GROMACS .gro file of C-alpha atoms in nm:
model
  172
    1MET     CA    1   1.768  -4.426 -13.855
    2PHE     CA    2   2.015  -4.339 -13.595
    3THR     CA    3   1.963  -4.478 -13.246
    4LYS     CA    4   2.172  -4.423 -12.898
    5ALA     CA    5   2.314  -4.786 -12.982
    6ASP     CA    6   2.466  -4.659 -13.271
    7ILE     CA    7   2.643  -4.369 -13.041
    8GLU     CA    8   2.719  -4.719 -12.748
    9LYS     CA    9   2.822  -4.874 -13.131
   10TYR     CA   10   3.103  -4.577 -13.160
   11PHE     CA   11   3.208  -4.477 -12.843
   12ASN     CA   12   3.211  -4.843 -12.742
   13ALA     CA   13   3.428  -4.937 -13.087
   14GLU     CA   14   3.667  -4.591 -13.027
   15LYS     CA   15   3.734  -4.775 -12.657
   16SER     CA   16   3.810  -5.085 -12.791
   17GLU     CA   17   4.092  -4.972 -13.048
   18SER     CA   18   4.191  -4.745 -12.792
   19LEU     CA   19   4.309  -5.023 -12.600
   20LEU     CA   20   4.458  -5.181 -12.860
   21PHE     CA   21   4.678  -4.904 -12.908
   22ILE     CA   22   4.754  -4.905 -12.543
   23ILE     CA   23   4.866  -5.224 -12.656
   24ILE     CA   24   5.067  -5.190 -12.970
   25GLY     CA   25   5.220  -4.865 -12.816
   26ILE     CA   26   5.333  -5.103 -12.501
   27ALA     CA   27   5.438  -5.387 -12.728
   28ALA     CA   28   5.679  -5.091 -12.927
   29ILE     CA   29   5.833  -4.985 -12.611
   30LEU     CA   30   5.909  -5.362 -12.502
   31LEU     CA   31   6.037  -5.411 -12.831
   32ALA     CA   32   6.275  -5.114 -12.843
   33LEU     CA   33   6.387  -5.177 -12.489
   34ILE     CA   34   6.462  -5.537 -12.632
   35PHE     CA   35   6.659  -5.412 -12.933
   36PHE     CA   36   6.840  -5.112 -12.787
   37PHE     CA   37   6.983  -5.298 -12.491
   38TYR     CA   38   6.997  -5.656 -12.557
   39LEU     CA   39   7.080  -5.667 -12.940
   40LYS     CA   40   7.254  -5.420 -12.943
   41THR     CA   41   7.421  -5.359 -13.307
   42ASN     CA   42   7.335  -5.058 -13.483
   43TRP     CA   43   7.077  -5.149 -13.689
   44TYR     CA   44   6.862  -5.231 -13.401
   45LYS     CA   45   6.952  -4.906 -13.192
   46GLY     CA   46   6.801  -4.704 -13.504
   47PHE     CA   47   6.524  -4.891 -13.529
   48ALA     CA   48   6.428  -4.873 -13.139
   49LEU     CA   49   6.423  -4.535 -13.167
   50PRO     CA   50   6.091  -4.455 -13.389
   51PHE     CA   51   5.952  -4.730 -13.184
   52LEU     CA   52   6.005  -4.585 -12.846
   53ILE     CA   53   5.875  -4.255 -12.985
   54VAL     CA   54   5.549  -4.373 -13.150
   55GLY     CA   55   5.499  -4.646 -12.849
   56LEU     CA   56   5.544  -4.371 -12.635
   57MET     CA   57   5.252  -4.112 -12.841
   58HIS     CA   58   5.035  -4.514 -12.943
   59LEU     CA   59   5.016  -4.544 -12.538
   60THR     CA   60   4.958  -4.185 -12.420
   61ILE     CA   61   4.648  -4.139 -12.707
   62GLY     CA   62   4.520  -4.492 -12.636
   63PHE     CA   63   4.477  -4.404 -12.275
   64THR     CA   64   4.363  -4.061 -12.285
   65VAL     CA   65   4.066  -4.186 -12.532
   66TYR     CA   66   4.001  -4.496 -12.340
   67LYS     CA   67   4.008  -4.325 -12.027
   68ARG     CA   68   3.707  -4.052 -12.168
   69CYS     CA   69   3.536  -4.318 -12.368
   70ASP     CA   70   3.265  -4.382 -12.078
   71ALA     CA   71   3.196  -4.038 -12.023
   72ASP     CA   72   3.133  -3.950 -12.370
   73ARG     CA   73   2.906  -4.203 -12.390
   74LYS     CA   74   2.696  -4.132 -12.141
   75ARG     CA   75   2.680  -3.792 -12.224
   76ASN     CA   76   2.548  -3.844 -12.559
   77VAL     CA   77   2.330  -4.111 -12.494
   78TYR     CA   78   2.189  -3.883 -12.234
   79ALA     CA   79   2.189  -3.605 -12.408
   80TYR     CA   80   2.018  -3.748 -12.715
   81ASP     CA   81   1.717  -3.822 -12.531
   82MET     CA   82   1.702  -3.533 -12.269
   83ASN     CA   83   1.901  -3.269 -12.464
   84PRO     CA   84   1.932  -3.232 -12.847
   85GLY     CA   85   2.090  -2.939 -12.862
   86GLU     CA   86   2.406  -3.010 -12.620
   87ILE     CA   87   2.458  -3.276 -12.914
   88LYS     CA   88   2.454  -2.953 -13.194
   89THR     CA   89   2.634  -2.707 -12.917
   90ASN     CA   90   2.918  -2.975 -12.829
   91GLU     CA   91   2.909  -3.329 -12.940
   92ILE     CA   92   2.882  -3.235 -13.344
   93PRO     CA   93   3.219  -2.908 -13.319
   94ARG     CA   94   3.400  -3.192 -13.105
   95ILE     CA   95   3.377  -3.492 -13.378
   96GLN     CA   96   3.372  -3.297 -13.652
   97LYS     CA   97   3.735  -3.139 -13.533
   98VAL     CA   98   3.864  -3.506 -13.497
   99ASN     CA   99   3.761  -3.532 -13.828
  100ALA     CA  100   3.936  -3.301 -13.962
  101ASN     CA  101   4.229  -3.422 -13.707
  102PHE     CA  102   4.246  -3.710 -13.917
  103VAL     CA  103   4.368  -3.556 -14.219
  104ILE     CA  104   4.691  -3.345 -14.071
  105TYR     CA  105   4.714  -3.757 -13.922
  106ARG     CA  106   4.677  -3.930 -14.260
  107PHE     CA  107   4.860  -3.659 -14.411
  108THR     CA  108   5.150  -3.740 -14.113
  109GLU     CA  109   5.167  -4.062 -14.127
  110ILE     CA  110   5.238  -4.064 -14.517
  111ALA     CA  111   5.484  -3.813 -14.484
  112LEU     CA  112   5.692  -4.062 -14.254
  113LEU     CA  113   5.600  -4.337 -14.443
  114LEU     CA  114   5.732  -4.230 -14.728
  115ALA     CA  115   6.039  -4.085 -14.537
  116GLY     CA  116   6.091  -4.392 -14.314
  117ALA     CA  117   6.099  -4.629 -14.657
  118GLY     CA  118   6.313  -4.384 -14.847
  119ILE     CA  119   6.584  -4.336 -14.538
  120PHE     CA  120   6.583  -4.759 -14.554
  121PHE     CA  121   6.583  -4.759 -14.899
  122TYR     CA  122   6.900  -4.529 -14.976
  123PHE     CA  123   7.117  -4.655 -14.611
  124ARG     CA  124   7.034  -5.005 -14.651
  125ASN     CA  125   7.301  -5.211 -14.861
  126HIS     CA  126   7.556  -4.907 -14.631
  127THR     CA  127   7.624  -5.153 -14.335
  128GLU     CA  128   7.819  -4.844 -14.151
  129LYS     CA  129   7.486  -4.631 -14.181
  130SER     CA  130   7.290  -4.930 -14.063
  131PHE     CA  131   7.189  -4.738 -13.715
  132TRP     CA  132   6.952  -4.514 -14.062
  133ALA     CA  133   6.869  -4.780 -14.230
  134GLY     CA  134   6.713  -4.946 -13.939
  135LEU     CA  135   6.521  -4.648 -13.796
  136GLY     CA  136   6.426  -4.600 -14.156
  137MET     CA  137   6.239  -4.959 -14.133
  138ALA     CA  138   6.108  -4.920 -13.808
  139LEU     CA  139   5.949  -4.602 -13.918
  140ALA     CA  140   5.745  -4.726 -14.205
  141ILE     CA  141   5.684  -4.968 -13.977
  142GLU     CA  142   5.539  -4.745 -13.702
  143ALA     CA  143   5.321  -4.498 -13.956
  144ALA     CA  144   5.176  -4.829 -14.160
  145ILE     CA  145   5.054  -4.911 -13.808
  146SER     CA  146   4.947  -4.591 -13.781
  147LEU     CA  147   4.801  -4.499 -14.063
  148GLY     CA  148   4.576  -4.862 -14.117
  149ALA     CA  149   4.417  -4.771 -13.787
  150ASP     CA  150   4.325  -4.426 -13.810
  151PHE     CA  151   4.157  -4.502 -14.140
  152ILE     CA  152   3.893  -4.736 -13.951
  153ALA     CA  153   3.902  -4.482 -13.712
  154GLU     CA  154   3.862  -4.256 -13.965
  155LYS     CA  155   3.556  -4.362 -14.117
  156ARG     CA  156   3.371  -4.489 -13.801
  157ALA     CA  157   3.420  -4.138 -13.743
  158HIS     CA  158   3.263  -4.023 -14.020
  159GLN     CA  159   2.992  -4.268 -14.013
  160TYR     CA  160   2.911  -4.135 -13.634
  161THR     CA  161   2.880  -3.762 -13.785
  162THR     CA  162   2.664  -3.836 -14.024
  163GLY     CA  163   2.440  -4.017 -13.821
  164LEU     CA  164   2.397  -3.737 -13.586
  165GLN     CA  165   2.384  -3.450 -13.866
  166THR     CA  166   2.097  -3.670 -13.965
  167TYR     CA  167   1.913  -3.695 -13.588
  168LEU     CA  168   1.953  -3.346 -13.576
  169ASP     CA  169   1.824  -3.250 -13.918
  170GLN     CA  170   1.498  -3.542 -13.836
  171LEU     CA  171   1.438  -3.297 -13.491
  172LYS     CA  172   1.384  -3.022 -13.705
   0.00000   0.00000   0.00000
C-alpha cells in the first residue's frame, strides 16, 4: 500500500541524489580547471572541456532539483490526505513528464557515451590529436556517470508513479 511515507521517501531520495549531483558537478568543474590551467597539455585541455560543460549541467540541475524537493514533498504529502485530486491533476502529469524525459536523457547519454568512446579510440594513437582523445575520454566518463545516476533516478520515479496511480485507483 502506497503511503505518505512513500512520498516522503521518494522526495528525500531525490534530494539526496541531487546533492550528489551538486558534489559531482563541483568536482568535475574543479578537475576541469586543474586540467586546463595547471596540467596544460592538449590531452588534459580536451579532457577539461566535457568536465566543465557537464559539471556545470550537473551543478545546475542538482541545485534546481534540491531546491524544489522540500516544497514538492510537502505539497504531495498534504494532498495525499486533504486533496487527492491535486495528485491526479498536478503530480501525475508532472511525474509522467519526468519519466518521459528520462527516456530522452537515456538515449542522449548512450549516444554521448558511444561518441566519446569512438572519439577516444579513433584519436588515441595520434599524439598530434591528443586534445580529441582527451575530449572523447572525458565525454565517455561523464556520459557513463550521468547514465548510471539517471538509471537509479528513473527506476525510483517509475516506482513512485506506480505507487501514486495505485493510491488513486484505491480511492475510486
